[in-house]
Amino acid sequence: NDASIPVIYGTRMIGGTRVFMESSGTDNTSLYIAIVLCEGEINDITSIIIDDKTVTWSGDLADNTQRTVGSGDGNFYKDSASLITVEPHYGTDGQSASTLLSTLSSWGSLHKLSGLAYLALKFTWNQDAFGSIPKVQAIVQGKKVVAYNSSSVAQTAAYSDNPAWCLLDYLTNARYGKGLVIGDINVPSFYTAAGVCDTDVTAYGSTTIDILDCNAVIDSSKKVMDNVREFLSGCRGYLTFTGGVYKLL
């Protein structure tokens, strides 16, 4: 598939792109699919929706861990059996090949999809559950990003929906972003902006929320400048170039 791979910052629902599909078993009753969601490493996948129905799994979804449908799920647990097995991969560069897909001779140990967050899925045909190839969506806690402290020291990459740190990741990432070195960035300005974005405000219903968050699906096929504008418009920001470095206001 030649579709572009998106980058998820914050939390979003996404459909992904099928990059592998093969049937197997007696009368081809088993369907195996690999669906690339986005660039990795992501923080978590909190929910999977099949044909617009949220699946109840046998346990919490976790990286490189197989789960079947829980017995309480009336949509995809039929005749005392799970119709779906899922094995999420969160997109580390060093992740191993899917053991679920490796039961097929066409998926080997080198098929790692390194650096990509994806779902490996096995569907068992049931006419009451599936009318065609299932539509798969997932709620993804997106890209782990590097934040900096007040002394401009980099912290361990972690999940964040702060617009300043998400923009910094995009500007400095050489795989899908601009690829700037940190020396091209006025880090204290990003730290200050991150604090502004984290300012607590009271929303409708007396719920306390951040004044500005970033929950975005970035299209990696677009120009870098267009994506930067999307970040900035979402956080009311300005990116200036002064004294040879980029500064976020």
Tab-separated table of C-alpha atoms in Angstrom:
chain	number	residue	atom	x	y	z
A	1	ASN	CA	0.000	0.000	0.000
A	2	ASP	CA	1.341	3.455	-0.864
A	3	ALA	CA	-0.804	5.414	1.613
A	4	SER	CA	1.053	7.914	3.798
A	5	ILE	CA	1.585	7.037	7.469
A	6	PRO	CA	0.062	9.577	9.884
A	7	VAL	CA	1.485	10.786	13.192
A	8	ILE	CA	-0.879	10.889	16.166
A	9	TYR	CA	-0.320	13.373	18.970
A	10	GLY	CA	-2.609	13.197	21.985
A	11	THR	CA	-5.583	10.837	21.728
A	12	ARG	CA	-7.539	10.166	18.540
A	13	MET	CA	-9.675	7.514	16.888
A	14	ILE	CA	-8.148	6.314	13.617
A	15	GLY	CA	-8.871	3.659	11.036
A	16	GLY	CA	-5.412	2.810	9.779
A	17	THR	CA	-4.262	1.243	6.515
A	18	ARG	CA	-4.361	-2.453	5.626
A	19	VAL	CA	-0.868	-3.561	4.596
A	20	PHE	CA	-1.380	-7.341	4.720
A	21	MET	CA	-4.362	-9.648	4.334
A	22	GLU	CA	-4.522	-13.418	3.869
A	23	SER	CA	-7.090	-16.142	4.455
A	24	SER	CA	-6.239	-19.533	5.915
A	25	GLY	CA	-7.714	-22.624	7.543
A	26	THR	CA	-10.360	-25.078	6.416
A	27	ASP	CA	-12.539	-23.420	3.742
A	28	ASN	CA	-10.543	-20.206	4.384
A	29	THR	CA	-12.547	-19.474	7.531
A	30	SER	CA	-9.680	-17.513	9.107
A	31	LEU	CA	-8.766	-14.031	7.897
A	32	TYR	CA	-5.465	-12.451	8.970
A	33	ILE	CA	-4.945	-8.690	8.625
A	34	ALA	CA	-2.187	-6.237	9.544
A	35	ILE	CA	-3.363	-2.626	9.894
A	36	VAL	CA	-0.821	0.167	10.294
A	37	LEU	CA	-2.215	2.916	12.509
A	38	CYS	CA	0.538	5.521	12.711
A	39	GLU	CA	4.164	6.273	13.441
A	40	GLY	CA	5.489	4.870	16.728
A	41	GLU	CA	6.277	4.674	19.504
A	42	ILE	CA	2.776	5.284	20.816
A	43	ASN	CA	1.727	5.172	24.440
A	44	ASP	CA	-1.327	2.900	24.323
A	45	ILE	CA	-4.361	1.618	22.431
A	46	THR	CA	-7.348	1.993	24.738
A	47	SER	CA	-10.126	0.603	22.574
A	48	ILE	CA	-10.749	-1.191	19.273
A	49	ILE	CA	-13.967	-0.777	17.305
A	50	ILE	CA	-15.002	-3.415	14.746
A	51	ASP	CA	-17.816	-2.532	12.331
A	52	ASP	CA	-18.784	0.373	14.631
A	53	LYS	CA	-19.025	-1.897	17.693
A	54	THR	CA	-16.594	-1.539	20.601
A	55	VAL	CA	-15.016	-4.917	21.359
A	56	THR	CA	-14.822	-6.273	24.914
A	57	TRP	CA	-11.489	-8.084	25.226
A	58	SER	CA	-10.331	-10.837	27.549
A	59	GLY	CA	-7.818	-8.424	29.139
A	60	ASP	CA	-6.276	-4.982	28.798
A	61	LEU	CA	-4.707	-4.254	25.434
A	62	ALA	CA	-0.913	-4.215	25.651
A	63	ASP	CA	2.085	-4.068	23.354
A	64	ASN	CA	2.937	-7.388	21.655
A	65	THR	CA	0.250	-9.233	23.647
A	66	GLN	CA	-2.550	-11.323	22.146
A	67	ARG	CA	-6.102	-10.825	23.343
A	68	THR	CA	-9.305	-12.637	22.414
A	69	VAL	CA	-12.888	-11.427	22.700
A	70	GLY	CA	-14.318	-11.659	26.207
A	71	SER	CA	-17.223	-14.028	26.824
A	72	GLY	CA	-19.487	-11.113	27.719
A	73	ASP	CA	-19.261	-9.611	24.238
A	74	GLY	CA	-22.433	-10.559	22.390
A	75	ASN	CA	-21.252	-9.230	19.031
A	76	PHE	CA	-18.039	-11.168	18.501
A	77	TYR	CA	-18.245	-14.044	20.988
A	78	LYS	CA	-20.436	-16.682	19.374
A	79	ASP	CA	-21.077	-20.368	20.145
A	80	SER	CA	-18.796	-20.174	23.217
A	81	ALA	CA	-15.851	-18.996	21.137
A	82	SER	CA	-13.998	-15.771	20.365
A	83	LEU	CA	-14.220	-14.685	16.709
A	84	ILE	CA	-11.340	-12.197	16.899
A	85	THR	CA	-7.763	-12.312	18.140
A	86	VAL	CA	-5.746	-9.089	18.258
A	87	GLU	CA	-2.066	-8.439	18.874
A	88	PRO	CA	-1.223	-4.720	19.100
A	89	HIS	CA	2.284	-3.444	18.377
A	90	TYR	CA	3.124	0.010	19.663
A	91	GLY	CA	5.807	0.857	17.135
A	92	THR	CA	9.241	0.690	18.730
A	93	ASP	CA	12.125	0.500	16.273
A	94	GLY	CA	13.198	-2.792	17.845
A	95	GLN	CA	9.831	-4.544	17.967
A	96	SER	CA	9.669	-8.180	16.954
A	97	ALA	CA	7.520	-9.755	14.259
A	98	SER	CA	3.937	-10.611	15.146
A	99	THR	CA	3.588	-14.128	16.532
A	100	LEU	CA	-0.074	-14.093	15.488
A	101	LEU	CA	0.743	-13.446	11.833
A	102	SER	CA	3.832	-15.654	11.957
A	103	THR	CA	1.572	-18.708	11.957
A	104	LEU	CA	1.375	-18.003	8.210
A	105	SER	CA	4.286	-18.995	5.989
A	106	SER	CA	4.127	-15.609	4.239
A	107	TRP	CA	4.871	-13.627	7.431
A	108	GLY	CA	8.411	-14.193	8.658
A	109	SER	CA	10.653	-13.015	11.471
A	110	LEU	CA	11.877	-10.032	9.423
A	111	HIS	CA	8.355	-8.668	8.949
A	112	LYS	CA	8.608	-6.380	11.956
A	113	LEU	CA	7.037	-3.130	10.687
A	114	SER	CA	9.753	-1.402	12.702
A	115	GLY	CA	8.795	1.996	14.058
A	116	LEU	CA	5.131	1.587	13.089
A	117	ALA	CA	2.196	1.131	15.443
A	118	TYR	CA	-0.086	-1.558	14.031
A	119	LEU	CA	-2.706	-4.171	14.798
A	120	ALA	CA	-2.291	-7.833	13.884
A	121	LEU	CA	-5.741	-9.411	13.693
A	122	LYS	CA	-7.271	-12.827	13.106
A	123	PHE	CA	-10.983	-13.103	12.298
A	124	THR	CA	-12.942	-16.358	12.315
A	125	TRP	CA	-15.838	-16.339	9.871
A	126	ASN	CA	-19.340	-16.193	11.334
A	127	GLN	CA	-22.278	-15.136	9.196
A	128	ASP	CA	-24.046	-13.528	12.149
A	129	ALA	CA	-21.041	-11.345	12.983
A	130	PHE	CA	-19.446	-10.386	9.656
A	131	GLY	CA	-20.988	-9.461	6.346
A	132	SER	CA	-17.747	-8.446	4.624
A	133	ILE	CA	-14.139	-7.554	5.440
A	134	PRO	CA	-14.414	-5.999	8.920
A	135	LYS	CA	-13.905	-2.258	9.369
A	136	VAL	CA	-11.365	-1.673	12.131
A	137	GLN	CA	-10.824	1.505	14.148
A	138	ALA	CA	-8.781	2.153	17.278
A	139	ILE	CA	-8.585	4.841	19.940
A	140	VAL	CA	-4.877	5.592	20.187
A	141	GLN	CA	-2.897	7.441	22.828
A	142	GLY	CA	-0.333	8.720	20.410
A	143	LYS	CA	3.331	9.438	19.970
A	144	LYS	CA	5.661	9.533	22.935
A	145	VAL	CA	7.514	12.860	22.857
A	146	VAL	CA	10.469	14.423	24.659
A	147	ALA	CA	9.793	17.333	27.012
A	148	TYR	CA	12.387	19.596	28.654
A	149	ASN	CA	12.556	20.895	32.209
A	150	SER	CA	13.203	24.447	33.391
A	151	SER	CA	16.958	23.868	32.988
A	152	SER	CA	16.469	22.805	29.332
A	153	VAL	CA	17.357	19.196	30.146
A	154	ALA	CA	15.619	16.566	28.033
A	155	GLN	CA	13.261	14.196	29.851
A	156	THR	CA	12.437	10.583	28.987
A	157	ALA	CA	10.025	10.355	26.057
A	158	ALA	CA	6.452	10.005	27.311
A	159	TYR	CA	2.866	10.511	26.248
A	160	SER	CA	1.834	14.147	26.075
A	161	ASP	CA	-0.976	16.183	24.563
A	162	ASN	CA	0.818	19.472	25.257
A	163	PRO	CA	0.972	21.414	21.963
A	164	ALA	CA	4.462	22.803	22.650
A	165	TRP	CA	6.093	19.403	23.141
A	166	CYS	CA	4.160	17.862	20.250
A	167	LEU	CA	5.323	20.642	17.921
A	168	LEU	CA	8.896	20.265	19.171
A	169	ASP	CA	8.802	16.549	18.366
A	170	TYR	CA	7.596	17.273	14.840
A	171	LEU	CA	10.229	19.951	14.254
A	172	THR	CA	13.102	17.760	15.441
A	173	ASN	CA	12.031	14.368	14.070
A	174	ALA	CA	14.130	13.359	11.063
A	175	ARG	CA	11.795	10.545	9.946
A	176	TYR	CA	8.541	12.394	9.362
A	177	GLY	CA	9.202	15.986	10.505
A	178	LYS	CA	11.633	18.805	9.775
A	179	GLY	CA	14.697	17.139	11.322
A	180	LEU	CA	16.042	20.202	13.115
A	181	VAL	CA	18.748	19.693	15.725
A	182	ILE	CA	17.926	20.880	19.226
A	183	GLY	CA	20.516	23.626	18.819
A	184	ASP	CA	18.155	25.239	16.306
A	185	ILE	CA	15.463	25.550	18.995
A	186	ASN	CA	15.004	28.122	21.747
A	187	VAL	CA	14.103	25.470	24.322
A	188	PRO	CA	13.158	27.896	27.153
A	189	SER	CA	10.469	29.420	24.902
A	190	PHE	CA	8.931	25.982	24.387
A	191	TYR	CA	9.076	25.315	28.137
A	192	THR	CA	7.278	28.608	28.826
A	193	ALA	CA	4.693	27.904	26.124
A	194	ALA	CA	4.108	24.408	27.537
A	195	GLY	CA	3.318	25.980	30.909
A	196	VAL	CA	0.816	28.329	29.308
A	197	CYS	CA	-0.895	25.425	27.523
A	198	ASP	CA	-1.155	23.498	30.808
A	199	THR	CA	-2.937	26.370	32.566
A	200	ASP	CA	-6.053	24.967	34.237
A	201	VAL	CA	-9.434	26.405	33.328
A	202	THR	CA	-12.935	25.413	34.424
A	203	ALA	CA	-14.995	23.979	31.591
A	204	TYR	CA	-18.762	23.624	31.383
A	205	GLY	CA	-19.940	21.379	34.198
A	206	SER	CA	-17.132	22.497	36.547
A	207	THR	CA	-14.584	20.121	35.021
A	208	THR	CA	-10.980	21.335	35.185
A	209	ILE	CA	-9.130	21.050	31.864
A	210	ASP	CA	-5.981	22.412	30.255
A	211	ILE	CA	-6.555	25.638	28.379
A	212	LEU	CA	-4.899	24.167	25.262
A	213	ASP	CA	-4.319	20.518	24.282
A	214	CYS	CA	-3.135	18.838	21.101
A	215	ASN	CA	-5.109	15.845	19.827
A	216	ALA	CA	-4.106	15.731	16.191
A	217	VAL	CA	-3.611	13.343	13.297
A	218	ILE	CA	-0.775	14.793	11.231
A	219	ASP	CA	-0.696	13.910	7.527
A	220	SER	CA	2.922	13.070	6.698
A	221	SER	CA	2.268	13.558	2.979
A	222	LYS	CA	1.665	17.288	3.499
A	223	LYS	CA	4.386	19.919	3.413
A	224	VAL	CA	6.152	20.534	6.714
A	225	MET	CA	5.071	24.182	6.692
A	226	ASP	CA	1.399	23.225	6.329
A	227	ASN	CA	1.616	20.820	9.263
A	228	VAL	CA	3.414	23.406	11.409
A	229	ARG	CA	0.599	25.849	10.678
A	230	GLU	CA	-1.873	23.214	11.875
A	231	PHE	CA	-0.014	22.874	15.180
A	232	LEU	CA	0.159	26.644	15.634
A	233	SER	CA	-3.478	27.325	14.760
A	234	GLY	CA	-4.538	24.707	17.300
A	235	CYS	CA	-2.649	26.392	20.153
A	236	ARG	CA	-2.840	30.072	19.107
A	237	GLY	CA	0.903	30.027	18.672
A	238	TYR	CA	3.541	31.866	16.674
A	239	LEU	CA	6.839	30.336	15.589
A	240	THR	CA	9.468	32.985	15.009
A	241	PHE	CA	13.055	32.688	13.775
A	242	THR	CA	15.294	35.032	15.751
A	243	GLY	CA	19.026	34.927	16.314
A	244	GLY	CA	19.363	31.699	14.387
A	245	VAL	CA	16.862	29.707	16.488
A	246	TYR	CA	13.145	28.983	16.415
A	247	LYS	CA	11.097	30.450	19.249
A	248	LEU	CA	7.539	29.533	20.201
A	249	LEU	CA	5.173	32.198	21.457
